[in-house]
Amino acid sequence: MRNILSRLHDLARISAVTAAITFSAAAHGLEPVSLPSTEAVVAFVVTSNGVDSPVTVPELEALGLYRVTTESPWEVGDLTFEGVLFSDVVAYLGLGDATALRIRALDDYAQEVPRDDWVDKPLILATRQDGEPLTRRTQGPSRLVYPLSEYPGYEPTVQDDRWVWLIRRIERVD
Amino acid sequence: MSIRPFPRWLAPFASAGLAAALSAAMVVGIYSTLNQIEKVLPDFGFFSIRELNLAIQDVSHLQDMVTLARLAPEQAESAEHLAEANDLAYVRFIRQDQTPMIRGYPGYGPAVERTRAVVDTLDGVLSEGRPLAVHDLGQVGEELAAIKAEMIEAYYAFGYRTNADLATIQRRLGALNLQTAIVLSVLSALAIGVAVLLVNRHRTLLEMRQLAWSDSLTGLRNRAWLQSNAAAVLRNAAASQRQVALFLIDVDRFKEVNDTFGHEAGDTILRTVGRLLIAVGERNGAQAIRLGGDEFAILLPESSPPVIERVLGELSESMDGHVDIEGAQVRMSASVGIAHFPEHGSDLDALLRCADYALYEAKARGGAGNVLFSPEIASHIQDQLRLDAAIRHAIQFNELFLVWQPQYELASGRLSGVEALVHWRDPATRKAVPSTDFIPAAEKSELILEIDRFVLTEACRQAAAWAASVPESFTFSVNISARHLQRPELVDHVRQMLRESGLEPARLELEITESAFIEDRQLALDVLQQLRTDGVRIALDDFGTGYSSLSYLVDFDVTRVKIDRSFIADLMVSSEKRSVVKLIMALAHSLDLEVIAEGVESSEQVAFLMQLKCRYAQGALLSQPLGATAMTHLLSAERWVTPELIEGARRILAA
């Protein structure tokens, strides 16, 4: 009896560590992909203290691309996107301590995304759709994708509004 | 015009029907209103307003960029801005067009096609490079202005309609609210009304039952109550192996009091009795009931001999006594008949019957007593009733007739008088039944009065017919029951008979049995006194066997004493009896009363009696009773025939 219990304990420990390591990678059906890099188009600018710093698509994609297939509240059918983990982007931009980020689109549509949405969650900043880089006309160069199919923890209605595309600027709220 | 009253029994059904109809109406109303609200709702959503807004914004922004490009067609910035705005328009109106949500917006449809056309045109303009075609831009600008106006109009119209819908919904909800409130109020009122009706009805039914079961005069339970509830009481008793006692209580001579003092006095007595019985009932866990008239009952559900004793004790204590009516002290008492369940009967009818028999017996014994039922009582009463019926029949159909017993003067041996005896000719057997066989039974009831009356009437008539053939001293004796002495109307009847027949009063002798109990001495005295005043003779029959012989002799002013046959029969063998007879003779002589001996059967008896100077005698062996015809012959005969026994006595005395 004692033996079984100690073995169960060992298993649990190992799984936890593995999970921590592999979460960011393949948790929740996120599939890492490797694609040839594209033109150095500016995805968006990061504004801090009134200073706009442009961020390019290759910069973003270097953080690690993942493929995700999901439904969208704004479009019909299952859509396949390739993009980077938003939490990786936040870390790269040095905004990891922000409580929320304001994401503004080209037509001035803006949404405040709370850190709950990206911390330990598979929120994706998509740069390609079906392998093709996103352009302005395809709601790019980057757009926020909530993988609803993979992560039922996301609340519809609230998150629906946060599918910002045609992203122009990211800045911290606080 | 006559108004048909709404039948009360219909009220609950009508209410229920109305309630159902109202509920149905309410449900239909709510359903239809909610339906309408539902139809309006898809158009009412924040998202749709926002999307429309954003669409107008994009068109407006594109229009602005077109204007800017027109003003500076060769600037790279103008083209860049224009391209950007065009792309936005593309995304919204062409790429996003697949969303059904957006397609559903009113007024949006035509705008989509026109904007698409604009986007295509601008694509063309931009692809041609700088400087941008100002003329084309101008046209596009106008077109965009028109699109925007149309969209704004649609937007406002949509807003108005949504507002109107909201207002309608608000109104409808308000009306629905009101309707629901009214309907619910009405339903509540109906429900309460029905509940009240039902409760009231229940209570009224209970009250009616109580009323139906209570006696209005005394407040006691009535016969109906007994009929309805006795079965349950008996059932319970049977289940728990208990006895139930039924007391039937009858106020003695209530009718007389009622007649004498009036109905109010009678009612007072009944009420008093009722109160007393209620008290007795409460003390003993029994139910007091008034069955009707002066008949009451007590139903004792858990009876046992000691309880019965107690109840009887309480009854006699409270019911026997004097009541003050109009200053007069009237003696009141009650007779009680008791029957048991299950001993005397297994249902109410049987119990009532048995208690009734017992009550009848208590009454027959004189009243103011209680009798417990027994089968003997039942058979006894049944026999009595049968006999009563037979006698009644006999009287009605003239089956009674008189025979005459001769009485002799011993000294002379001649006929001195006759005693009338009533016989009954049984039509079945055609045999004559002597009085001894039915008079005692008749004396127990009022029938004896009828017989007496018949005998009196017939005897007077017959005596008057014979009067001419007999000496003045000849007497005709008629038996009168002691019961009759309690009736003042006896005097009137006798007078009437004497008058009608023309018989001399002194020839009529009324015989009263001394052994009979006289309840009201004073009344009897009055009656006899009046008769004596008229000149009628009185004889004391069965002398020596009764109660207060001596006081009767004195008080009742009799004229003759008849020595009972029991003394005469043992005259020769019993010295005591001889002594008694001597005493009677001495007493009679000292009071100057005549004496006649009954039941004389031998010459020795006659000789003895003659020695004692007993003047008269009668007996079957002296002479049998004779019928009217035979007696007529005897009386009209020239010579009196001296009976053999008297001849024999003479011989004995001569020897």
mmCIF file with all atom_site columns, C-alpha atoms in Angstrom, chain B residues 397-532:
data_model
loop_
_atom_site.group_PDB
_atom_site.id
_atom_site.type_symbol
_atom_site.label_atom_id
_atom_site.label_alt_id
_atom_site.label_comp_id
_atom_site.label_asym_id
_atom_site.label_entity_id
_atom_site.label_seq_id
_atom_site.pdbx_PDB_ins_code
_atom_site.Cartn_x
_atom_site.Cartn_y
_atom_site.Cartn_z
_atom_site.occupancy
_atom_site.B_iso_or_equiv
_atom_site.pdbx_formal_charge
_atom_site.auth_seq_id
_atom_site.auth_comp_id
_atom_site.auth_asym_id
_atom_site.auth_atom_id
_atom_site.pdbx_PDB_model_num
ATOM 1   C CA . PHE B 1 397 ? -119.551 -6.452  17.954 1.00 0.00 ? 397 PHE B CA 1
ATOM 2   C CA . ASN B 1 398 ? -121.867 -7.147  20.878 1.00 0.00 ? 398 ASN B CA 1
ATOM 3   C CA . GLU B 1 399 ? -120.215 -10.341 21.876 1.00 0.00 ? 399 GLU B CA 1
ATOM 4   C CA . LEU B 1 400 ? -120.609 -9.441  25.557 1.00 0.00 ? 400 LEU B CA 1
ATOM 5   C CA . PHE B 1 401 ? -123.781 -10.359 27.340 1.00 0.00 ? 401 PHE B CA 1
ATOM 6   C CA . LEU B 1 402 ? -125.017 -10.463 30.912 1.00 0.00 ? 402 LEU B CA 1
ATOM 7   C CA . VAL B 1 403 ? -125.873 -13.417 33.025 1.00 0.00 ? 403 VAL B CA 1
ATOM 8   C CA . TRP B 1 404 ? -127.548 -13.132 36.424 1.00 0.00 ? 404 TRP B CA 1
ATOM 9   C CA . GLN B 1 405 ? -126.525 -14.798 39.674 1.00 0.00 ? 405 GLN B CA 1
ATOM 10  C CA . PRO B 1 406 ? -129.442 -15.190 42.077 1.00 0.00 ? 406 PRO B CA 1
ATOM 11  C CA . GLN B 1 407 ? -129.069 -14.048 45.677 1.00 0.00 ? 407 GLN B CA 1
ATOM 12  C CA . TYR B 1 408 ? -131.255 -15.632 48.387 1.00 0.00 ? 408 TYR B CA 1
ATOM 13  C CA . GLU B 1 409 ? -132.568 -14.565 51.694 1.00 0.00 ? 409 GLU B CA 1
ATOM 14  C CA . LEU B 1 410 ? -131.624 -17.538 53.843 1.00 0.00 ? 410 LEU B CA 1
ATOM 15  C CA . ALA B 1 411 ? -134.401 -17.295 56.366 1.00 0.00 ? 411 ALA B CA 1
ATOM 16  C CA . SER B 1 412 ? -137.223 -17.275 53.868 1.00 0.00 ? 412 SER B CA 1
ATOM 17  C CA . GLY B 1 413 ? -135.450 -19.051 51.064 1.00 0.00 ? 413 GLY B CA 1
ATOM 18  C CA . ARG B 1 414 ? -136.671 -16.585 48.558 1.00 0.00 ? 414 ARG B CA 1
ATOM 19  C CA . LEU B 1 415 ? -134.893 -14.634 45.878 1.00 0.00 ? 415 LEU B CA 1
ATOM 20  C CA . SER B 1 416 ? -133.772 -11.287 47.205 1.00 0.00 ? 416 SER B CA 1
ATOM 21  C CA . GLY B 1 417 ? -131.755 -9.986  44.316 1.00 0.00 ? 417 GLY B CA 1
ATOM 22  C CA . VAL B 1 418 ? -129.469 -10.764 41.423 1.00 0.00 ? 418 VAL B CA 1
ATOM 23  C CA . GLU B 1 419 ? -125.871 -9.957  40.569 1.00 0.00 ? 419 GLU B CA 1
ATOM 24  C CA . ALA B 1 420 ? -125.056 -9.107  36.977 1.00 0.00 ? 420 ALA B CA 1
ATOM 25  C CA . LEU B 1 421 ? -122.054 -10.942 35.542 1.00 0.00 ? 421 LEU B CA 1
ATOM 26  C CA . VAL B 1 422 ? -120.634 -10.286 32.143 1.00 0.00 ? 422 VAL B CA 1
ATOM 27  C CA . HIS B 1 423 ? -119.785 -13.149 29.820 1.00 0.00 ? 423 HIS B CA 1
ATOM 28  C CA . TRP B 1 424 ? -118.225 -13.144 26.446 1.00 0.00 ? 424 TRP B CA 1
ATOM 29  C CA . ARG B 1 425 ? -119.473 -15.359 23.669 1.00 0.00 ? 425 ARG B CA 1
ATOM 30  C CA . ASP B 1 426 ? -116.409 -16.353 21.683 1.00 0.00 ? 426 ASP B CA 1
ATOM 31  C CA . PRO B 1 427 ? -117.572 -16.336 18.074 1.00 0.00 ? 427 PRO B CA 1
ATOM 32  C CA . ALA B 1 428 ? -114.966 -18.905 17.154 1.00 0.00 ? 428 ALA B CA 1
ATOM 33  C CA . THR B 1 429 ? -116.005 -21.531 19.642 1.00 0.00 ? 429 THR B CA 1
ATOM 34  C CA . ARG B 1 430 ? -119.489 -20.179 20.348 1.00 0.00 ? 430 ARG B CA 1
ATOM 35  C CA . LYS B 1 431 ? -118.698 -20.877 24.006 1.00 0.00 ? 431 LYS B CA 1
ATOM 36  C CA . ALA B 1 432 ? -119.396 -18.412 26.768 1.00 0.00 ? 432 ALA B CA 1
ATOM 37  C CA . VAL B 1 433 ? -116.254 -17.158 28.490 1.00 0.00 ? 433 VAL B CA 1
ATOM 38  C CA . PRO B 1 434 ? -116.952 -16.194 32.086 1.00 0.00 ? 434 PRO B CA 1
ATOM 39  C CA . SER B 1 435 ? -115.939 -12.835 33.502 1.00 0.00 ? 435 SER B CA 1
ATOM 40  C CA . THR B 1 436 ? -113.264 -14.352 35.698 1.00 0.00 ? 436 THR B CA 1
ATOM 41  C CA . ASP B 1 437 ? -111.303 -15.225 32.581 1.00 0.00 ? 437 ASP B CA 1
ATOM 42  C CA . PHE B 1 438 ? -111.069 -11.753 31.127 1.00 0.00 ? 438 PHE B CA 1
ATOM 43  C CA . ILE B 1 439 ? -112.066 -9.159  33.691 1.00 0.00 ? 439 ILE B CA 1
ATOM 44  C CA . PRO B 1 440 ? -108.761 -9.326  35.628 1.00 0.00 ? 440 PRO B CA 1
ATOM 45  C CA . ALA B 1 441 ? -106.835 -8.616  32.421 1.00 0.00 ? 441 ALA B CA 1
ATOM 46  C CA . ALA B 1 442 ? -109.261 -5.886  31.421 1.00 0.00 ? 442 ALA B CA 1
ATOM 47  C CA . GLU B 1 443 ? -108.799 -4.248  34.801 1.00 0.00 ? 443 GLU B CA 1
ATOM 48  C CA . LYS B 1 444 ? -105.191 -3.547  33.902 1.00 0.00 ? 444 LYS B CA 1
ATOM 49  C CA . SER B 1 445 ? -106.252 -1.132  31.219 1.00 0.00 ? 445 SER B CA 1
ATOM 50  C CA . GLU B 1 446 ? -108.917 1.402   30.523 1.00 0.00 ? 446 GLU B CA 1
ATOM 51  C CA . LEU B 1 447 ? -111.014 -1.243  28.816 1.00 0.00 ? 447 LEU B CA 1
ATOM 52  C CA . ILE B 1 448 ? -112.561 -2.180  32.111 1.00 0.00 ? 448 ILE B CA 1
ATOM 53  C CA . LEU B 1 449 ? -114.284 1.163   32.063 1.00 0.00 ? 449 LEU B CA 1
ATOM 54  C CA . GLU B 1 450 ? -115.918 0.326   28.785 1.00 0.00 ? 450 GLU B CA 1
ATOM 55  C CA . ILE B 1 451 ? -117.000 -3.038  30.092 1.00 0.00 ? 451 ILE B CA 1
ATOM 56  C CA . ASP B 1 452 ? -118.348 -1.434  33.241 1.00 0.00 ? 452 ASP B CA 1
ATOM 57  C CA . ARG B 1 453 ? -120.279 1.060   31.205 1.00 0.00 ? 453 ARG B CA 1
ATOM 58  C CA . PHE B 1 454 ? -121.748 -1.676  29.051 1.00 0.00 ? 454 PHE B CA 1
ATOM 59  C CA . VAL B 1 455 ? -122.683 -3.705  32.083 1.00 0.00 ? 455 VAL B CA 1
ATOM 60  C CA . LEU B 1 456 ? -124.237 -0.726  33.830 1.00 0.00 ? 456 LEU B CA 1
ATOM 61  C CA . THR B 1 457 ? -126.256 0.275   30.813 1.00 0.00 ? 457 THR B CA 1
ATOM 62  C CA . GLU B 1 458 ? -127.442 -3.218  30.084 1.00 0.00 ? 458 GLU B CA 1
ATOM 63  C CA . ALA B 1 459 ? -128.116 -4.079  33.710 1.00 0.00 ? 459 ALA B CA 1
ATOM 64  C CA . CYS B 1 460 ? -130.159 -0.952  34.324 1.00 0.00 ? 460 CYS B CA 1
ATOM 65  C CA . ARG B 1 461 ? -132.186 -1.582  31.253 1.00 0.00 ? 461 ARG B CA 1
ATOM 66  C CA . GLN B 1 462 ? -132.795 -5.193  32.147 1.00 0.00 ? 462 GLN B CA 1
ATOM 67  C CA . ALA B 1 463 ? -133.497 -4.377  35.777 1.00 0.00 ? 463 ALA B CA 1
ATOM 68  C CA . ALA B 1 464 ? -136.065 -1.783  34.803 1.00 0.00 ? 464 ALA B CA 1
ATOM 69  C CA . ALA B 1 465 ? -137.779 -4.378  32.667 1.00 0.00 ? 465 ALA B CA 1
ATOM 70  C CA . TRP B 1 466 ? -137.912 -6.808  35.595 1.00 0.00 ? 466 TRP B CA 1
ATOM 71  C CA . ALA B 1 467 ? -138.792 -4.208  38.174 1.00 0.00 ? 467 ALA B CA 1
ATOM 72  C CA . ALA B 1 468 ? -142.486 -4.750  37.790 1.00 0.00 ? 468 ALA B CA 1
ATOM 73  C CA . SER B 1 469 ? -142.202 -8.458  38.497 1.00 0.00 ? 469 SER B CA 1
ATOM 74  C CA . VAL B 1 470 ? -140.289 -8.145  41.747 1.00 0.00 ? 470 VAL B CA 1
ATOM 75  C CA . PRO B 1 471 ? -140.820 -6.678  45.208 1.00 0.00 ? 471 PRO B CA 1
ATOM 76  C CA . GLU B 1 472 ? -139.484 -3.251  46.077 1.00 0.00 ? 472 GLU B CA 1
ATOM 77  C CA . SER B 1 473 ? -136.661 -4.674  48.155 1.00 0.00 ? 473 SER B CA 1
ATOM 78  C CA . PHE B 1 474 ? -135.304 -6.645  45.221 1.00 0.00 ? 474 PHE B CA 1
ATOM 79  C CA . THR B 1 475 ? -131.752 -5.475  44.371 1.00 0.00 ? 475 THR B CA 1
ATOM 80  C CA . PHE B 1 476 ? -129.811 -5.582  41.185 1.00 0.00 ? 476 PHE B CA 1
ATOM 81  C CA . SER B 1 477 ? -126.021 -5.667  41.754 1.00 0.00 ? 477 SER B CA 1
ATOM 82  C CA . VAL B 1 478 ? -123.472 -4.478  39.265 1.00 0.00 ? 478 VAL B CA 1
ATOM 83  C CA . ASN B 1 479 ? -119.687 -4.751  39.619 1.00 0.00 ? 479 ASN B CA 1
ATOM 84  C CA . ILE B 1 480 ? -117.722 -1.551  39.286 1.00 0.00 ? 480 ILE B CA 1
ATOM 85  C CA . SER B 1 481 ? -113.905 -1.551  38.994 1.00 0.00 ? 481 SER B CA 1
ATOM 86  C CA . ALA B 1 482 ? -111.849 0.494   41.416 1.00 0.00 ? 482 ALA B CA 1
ATOM 87  C CA . ARG B 1 483 ? -110.448 2.355   38.424 1.00 0.00 ? 483 ARG B CA 1
ATOM 88  C CA . HIS B 1 484 ? -113.916 3.563   37.677 1.00 0.00 ? 484 HIS B CA 1
ATOM 89  C CA . LEU B 1 485 ? -114.186 5.106   41.094 1.00 0.00 ? 485 LEU B CA 1
ATOM 90  C CA . GLN B 1 486 ? -111.460 7.531   40.090 1.00 0.00 ? 486 GLN B CA 1
ATOM 91  C CA . ARG B 1 487 ? -113.690 8.875   37.368 1.00 0.00 ? 487 ARG B CA 1
ATOM 92  C CA . PRO B 1 488 ? -116.135 11.582  38.367 1.00 0.00 ? 488 PRO B CA 1
ATOM 93  C CA . GLU B 1 489 ? -118.072 10.862  35.175 1.00 0.00 ? 489 GLU B CA 1
ATOM 94  C CA . LEU B 1 490 ? -119.210 7.603   36.740 1.00 0.00 ? 490 LEU B CA 1
ATOM 95  C CA . VAL B 1 491 ? -121.740 9.545   38.755 1.00 0.00 ? 491 VAL B CA 1
ATOM 96  C CA . ASP B 1 492 ? -123.114 11.172  35.658 1.00 0.00 ? 492 ASP B CA 1
ATOM 97  C CA . HIS B 1 493 ? -123.309 7.888   33.852 1.00 0.00 ? 493 HIS B CA 1
ATOM 98  C CA . VAL B 1 494 ? -125.145 6.148   36.682 1.00 0.00 ? 494 VAL B CA 1
ATOM 99  C CA . ARG B 1 495 ? -127.610 9.009   36.948 1.00 0.00 ? 495 ARG B CA 1
ATOM 100 C CA . GLN B 1 496 ? -128.154 8.962   33.258 1.00 0.00 ? 496 GLN B CA 1
ATOM 101 C CA . MET B 1 497 ? -128.741 5.199   33.241 1.00 0.00 ? 497 MET B CA 1
ATOM 102 C CA . LEU B 1 498 ? -131.182 5.447   36.123 1.00 0.00 ? 498 LEU B CA 1
ATOM 103 C CA . ARG B 1 499 ? -132.986 8.240   34.381 1.00 0.00 ? 499 ARG B CA 1
ATOM 104 C CA . GLU B 1 500 ? -133.182 6.522   31.036 1.00 0.00 ? 500 GLU B CA 1
ATOM 105 C CA . SER B 1 501 ? -134.216 3.171   32.415 1.00 0.00 ? 501 SER B CA 1
ATOM 106 C CA . GLY B 1 502 ? -136.500 4.563   35.038 1.00 0.00 ? 502 GLY B CA 1
ATOM 107 C CA . LEU B 1 503 ? -134.971 2.234   37.623 1.00 0.00 ? 503 LEU B CA 1
ATOM 108 C CA . GLU B 1 504 ? -135.260 3.253   41.242 1.00 0.00 ? 504 GLU B CA 1
ATOM 109 C CA . PRO B 1 505 ? -131.817 4.171   42.606 1.00 0.00 ? 505 PRO B CA 1
ATOM 110 C CA . ALA B 1 506 ? -132.404 2.116   45.714 1.00 0.00 ? 506 ALA B CA 1
ATOM 111 C CA . ARG B 1 507 ? -132.730 -1.010  43.609 1.00 0.00 ? 507 ARG B CA 1
ATOM 112 C CA . LEU B 1 508 ? -129.249 -0.539  42.169 1.00 0.00 ? 508 LEU B CA 1
ATOM 113 C CA . GLU B 1 509 ? -126.298 -1.852  44.104 1.00 0.00 ? 509 GLU B CA 1
ATOM 114 C CA . LEU B 1 510 ? -122.768 -1.176  42.985 1.00 0.00 ? 510 LEU B CA 1
ATOM 115 C CA . GLU B 1 511 ? -120.200 -3.722  44.077 1.00 0.00 ? 511 GLU B CA 1
ATOM 116 C CA . ILE B 1 512 ? -116.662 -2.554  44.675 1.00 0.00 ? 512 ILE B CA 1
ATOM 117 C CA . THR B 1 513 ? -113.871 -4.998  45.188 1.00 0.00 ? 513 THR B CA 1
ATOM 118 C CA . GLU B 1 514 ? -112.240 -4.141  48.434 1.00 0.00 ? 514 GLU B CA 1
ATOM 119 C CA . SER B 1 515 ? -108.999 -5.749  47.324 1.00 0.00 ? 515 SER B CA 1
ATOM 120 C CA . ALA B 1 516 ? -108.483 -3.283  44.552 1.00 0.00 ? 516 ALA B CA 1
ATOM 121 C CA . PHE B 1 517 ? -106.034 -0.456  45.291 1.00 0.00 ? 517 PHE B CA 1
ATOM 122 C CA . ILE B 1 518 ? -107.540 2.975   45.187 1.00 0.00 ? 518 ILE B CA 1
ATOM 123 C CA . GLU B 1 519 ? -104.990 5.589   44.244 1.00 0.00 ? 519 GLU B CA 1
ATOM 124 C CA . ASP B 1 520 ? -106.878 8.710   45.097 1.00 0.00 ? 520 ASP B CA 1
ATOM 125 C CA . ARG B 1 521 ? -109.034 7.952   48.084 1.00 0.00 ? 521 ARG B CA 1
ATOM 126 C CA . GLN B 1 522 ? -110.563 11.360  48.279 1.00 0.00 ? 522 GLN B CA 1
ATOM 127 C CA . LEU B 1 523 ? -111.749 11.240  44.716 1.00 0.00 ? 523 LEU B CA 1
ATOM 128 C CA . ALA B 1 524 ? -113.289 7.811   45.255 1.00 0.00 ? 524 ALA B CA 1
ATOM 129 C CA . LEU B 1 525 ? -114.957 9.020   48.398 1.00 0.00 ? 525 LEU B CA 1
ATOM 130 C CA . ASP B 1 526 ? -116.483 11.940  46.563 1.00 0.00 ? 526 ASP B CA 1
ATOM 131 C CA . VAL B 1 527 ? -117.836 9.704   43.836 1.00 0.00 ? 527 VAL B CA 1
ATOM 132 C CA . LEU B 1 528 ? -119.328 7.214   46.247 1.00 0.00 ? 528 LEU B CA 1
ATOM 133 C CA . GLN B 1 529 ? -120.727 9.941   48.417 1.00 0.00 ? 529 GLN B CA 1
ATOM 134 C CA . GLN B 1 530 ? -122.611 11.390  45.506 1.00 0.00 ? 530 GLN B CA 1
ATOM 135 C CA . LEU B 1 531 ? -123.965 8.011   44.534 1.00 0.00 ? 531 LEU B CA 1
ATOM 136 C CA . ARG B 1 532 ? -125.059 7.305   48.079 1.00 0.00 ? 532 ARG B CA 1
#
